[in-house]
Every structure is written in structure tokens, then in C-alpha cells.
Amino acid sequence: MTLPHPALSATDPELAALVGAEEQLQAETLRLIPSENYVSAAVLEASGTVLQNKYSEGYAGRRYYEGQQVIDQVERLAVARAKALFGVEHANVQPYSGSPANLAVYLAFADPGDTVMGMALPMGGHLTHGWGVSATGKWFRGVQYGVRQDTGLIDFDEVRELALKERPKIIFCGGTALPRTIDFPAFAEIARECGAVLVADVAHIAGLIAGGAHPSPVPHADVISTTTHKTLRGPRGAMLMSREEHAKALDKAVFPGLQGGPHNQTTAAIAVALHEASQPSFRTYAQSVVANARALAEALLDRGFDLVSGGTDNHLILMDLTPKEVPGKVAAKALDRAGIVVNYNTVPYDPRKPFDPSGIRIGTPSLTSRGLGTEHMAAVADWIDRGVTAAGKEDEQALATIRSEVAELMSAHPAPGLAG
Ligand code: DSN
């Protein structure tokens, strides 16, 4: 299944063929990477418009380039929709992606060398929450909290103790491999006690929040940082949101602090995604993402898989494959050959290295966008089970059989943006 790209095919058939191949791959495979999704055809169209021909450094009504009659309206529309959808006083839709958005937060609220606190990367946090290999861990003094080994859950007594001892300027909550509800009020209380700015990085769950399937960080967090391309189902981009009191500091940090001209075609596509996310059908989508993840977790537990924290409250499942005696990377690569796309991932207290860890991370945003429901989750769990077993036995025939079964189900559930 390919979309026609007549101009691209005529000008650059080599690249057009690659785009077609990626479209086919996305159509045929079961995409379980929890940070990925399928954008709608409308989002896809908006992100490929002539808006990208325009420079517009600054903000609406305060630009450093003329000719902003239309671009200002586009950005104002995106900002207004973000404010309405998330119930915030201020939104900046210009960050190029999640990492630059988080860097802007540092620029707004801390000085190099200051102490910042976030969840450790191997526990489920994000690089930009002060982890050592990231600029945020090199230029700032990152102190890190984790989850308890026995429960896989955050221990707020430990977080409080660490925060009061270290007195960070910024505390990040949220992350990339957290299967449980984030307790924003508990983090806010700790941040208040130690005088830190609380940043809720909701990149993974922004769509769930918009759709009422996860509690909102409003009014608990001082700043909300999010990408727009995960559960929110928009283009690759990011937003920063806050109360009015932090608006100036955040805007100044994004531009001119870190970035030049915003990517206006992305701003337009964000506006479209926010419009889509405000529709009743998106609430249904968000609830279905969670229902599917819960059903998939149950089906995996039934098949003897070890899930970090014992299950999920959101879109994401983190599996520790140690009991299956198959390393995460071996499993992920075998599943890829079986048409099931996941990523290998560390699990909390992982004895293995990050490039060869014990776990895999899966999620339900993409399959839910294709209309798969809880009735399909037993089949998905069964494929994962058979795939992991085949990985352990290097059984390529079994993987090929799964691949054809997956492709058959996928062909009955065309993906948004790819449907021909
Ligand atoms: N790379 C994203 C993820 O996969 O979770 C986080 O930035």
C-alpha cells in the first residue's frame, strides 16, 4: 500500500521509493513502540505545506521578519487550542522537540552547576532529566530518584528525603518507561517543601491527559513539557505550558535563548492535532489505548511474563524477560523479524547494560489508532509469546509464520494517514 507522491517520484525516484517502503513497513507491521503513533491524513498534510517557506523568529505580533499576516494566525490558533485543551494559562508551541523543550526549562529556571532532580534513566526517566551523559547532567548537577525494587513503584518518602537533602532548583516528574499513573499532587507537595520548580514531562501521556484517561498535571505542576507526536498523535514537535507567571521566562528561553525560527509547518500540524484531540472521538481513543494496554498486560501475565510493577495504568508495558532467559535485545530483534516492532529497554535494577538490557517496552497507542480493541489483545500477547520463544530457539520459521499472521490482521485495519 503506497500513497502517490507524484512530484517526489518524478524528481527523486530513489527517495520516493524509500518513502514508499517505509509506508509499506508501517502498514504491514504491528507497531508497539509506546512513543510512536500514526498521525491523521490531515496532520500529515498540514506538516507538508508551504508554511515551511517562512521565517518567523519571535512570537505572534512581535516578529523579527515581515510577512507574518498568516503565520501569526497559525501560531495563535495552535496556542489557543493548547490552552483550551489542557486548561492552562500559557502555551508555547515552538520547541523543536522534547529535548529542546526541556533544555528551555533549564534555561528559564536554573544556572549551570545548579542541582536538578529527575528520575534515573534506567528506572524509566528521560535523558534530559539530569542524566549524566546528557548536557543536562553535564551542565547541571543531576540527582536521581528511582522506583522500589520490590514494587516497581516510586517511593515518595525516598523522593522527599532526597529533595530535602539536595534542594534541587527543578524537579522533573514523568519519563519514558513508566507504566503507572504519575502522582502529580505528591510531586507538587515535595517541590513546594524544597522550593523547587516542578516540571511534569508528560510527553508519553499527553494524549491520555487530553482524553481524560490520565489525571492532569494542572494545577499541580509549575511547567508542563510535552512532545506532540506520541499519544497526542500530532507531528514531531513539542510544547511548554504553564501558568501566566512563568510565561515570559519560558518564551524567552525558547526564543531567543535556544532556538531560531519556529517550524511553522509543524506549528500548523500541532494546531490540527490539538483540534482532533478536542473531539469526543479522541476521548474514546484515549480510553481505548488504556483499556487495550490493560487487556494486553493481563494476557501477557497469563502467559507467564514478568511485567515491571505487575501491570499498567496507561499505554505502556515494561517487560522483564529475565525469567524467559531471552535478553531484551535478542527478543526485540526477533520480534522485528516477526513484524512486531518494539524496543529493548532497561528494567529497574537491570544487571545488564543499556545497549543489551533485560527488557522490552511495548505500548498500545499505534494499534489503537488502527482500530484494534481489547478483543485483539490475546492474539497480540500470543504473538509476543511465540516470538520470544522463537527468539530463544532461533526458530526463523516460527517468526516468518507470525509475520504473515500479523500482516493479515494489519491489512484488515488500515492505518490513519496510510489508508489508500
Ligand atoms: N524517545 C522517546 C521514547 O521513546 O520514549 C523519549 O524521548
mmCIF file with all atom_site columns, C-alpha atoms and ligand atoms in Angstrom, residues 35 126 176 204 230 361, ligand 1:
data_model
loop_
_atom_site.group_PDB
_atom_site.id
_atom_site.type_symbol
_atom_site.label_atom_id
_atom_site.label_alt_id
_atom_site.label_comp_id
_atom_site.label_asym_id
_atom_site.label_entity_id
_atom_site.label_seq_id
_atom_site.pdbx_PDB_ins_code
_atom_site.Cartn_x
_atom_site.Cartn_y
_atom_site.Cartn_z
_atom_site.occupancy
_atom_site.B_iso_or_equiv
_atom_site.pdbx_formal_charge
_atom_site.auth_seq_id
_atom_site.auth_comp_id
_atom_site.auth_asym_id
_atom_site.auth_atom_id
_atom_site.pdbx_PDB_model_num
ATOM   1  C CA . SER A 1 35  ? 6.178  6.581  21.980 1.00 0.00 ? 35  SER A CA 1
ATOM   2  C CA . HIS A 1 126 ? 14.486 10.606 30.412 1.00 0.00 ? 126 HIS A CA 1
ATOM   3  C CA . THR A 1 176 ? 9.749  7.159  29.150 1.00 0.00 ? 176 THR A CA 1
ATOM   4  C CA . HIS A 1 204 ? 4.214  9.950  26.767 1.00 0.00 ? 204 HIS A CA 1
ATOM   5  C CA . LYS A 1 230 ? 3.201  10.338 20.938 1.00 0.00 ? 230 LYS A CA 1
ATOM   6  C CA . ARG A 1 361 ? 8.986  -1.879 26.212 1.00 0.00 ? 361 ARG A CA 1
HETATM 7  N N1 . DSN B 2 .   ? 12.491 8.636  22.642 1.00 0.00 ? 1   DSN B N1 1
HETATM 8  C C1 . DSN B 2 .   ? 11.312 8.771  23.462 1.00 0.00 ? 1   DSN B C1 1
HETATM 9  C C2 . DSN B 2 .   ? 10.751 7.448  23.820 1.00 0.00 ? 1   DSN B C2 1
HETATM 10 O O1 . DSN B 2 .   ? 10.829 6.544  23.014 1.00 0.00 ? 1   DSN B O1 1
HETATM 11 O O2 . DSN B 2 .   ? 10.185 7.293  24.891 1.00 0.00 ? 1   DSN B O2 1
HETATM 12 C C3 . DSN B 2 .   ? 11.588 9.594  24.650 1.00 0.00 ? 1   DSN B C3 1
HETATM 13 O O3 . DSN B 2 .   ? 12.194 10.760 24.262 1.00 0.00 ? 1   DSN B O3 1
#
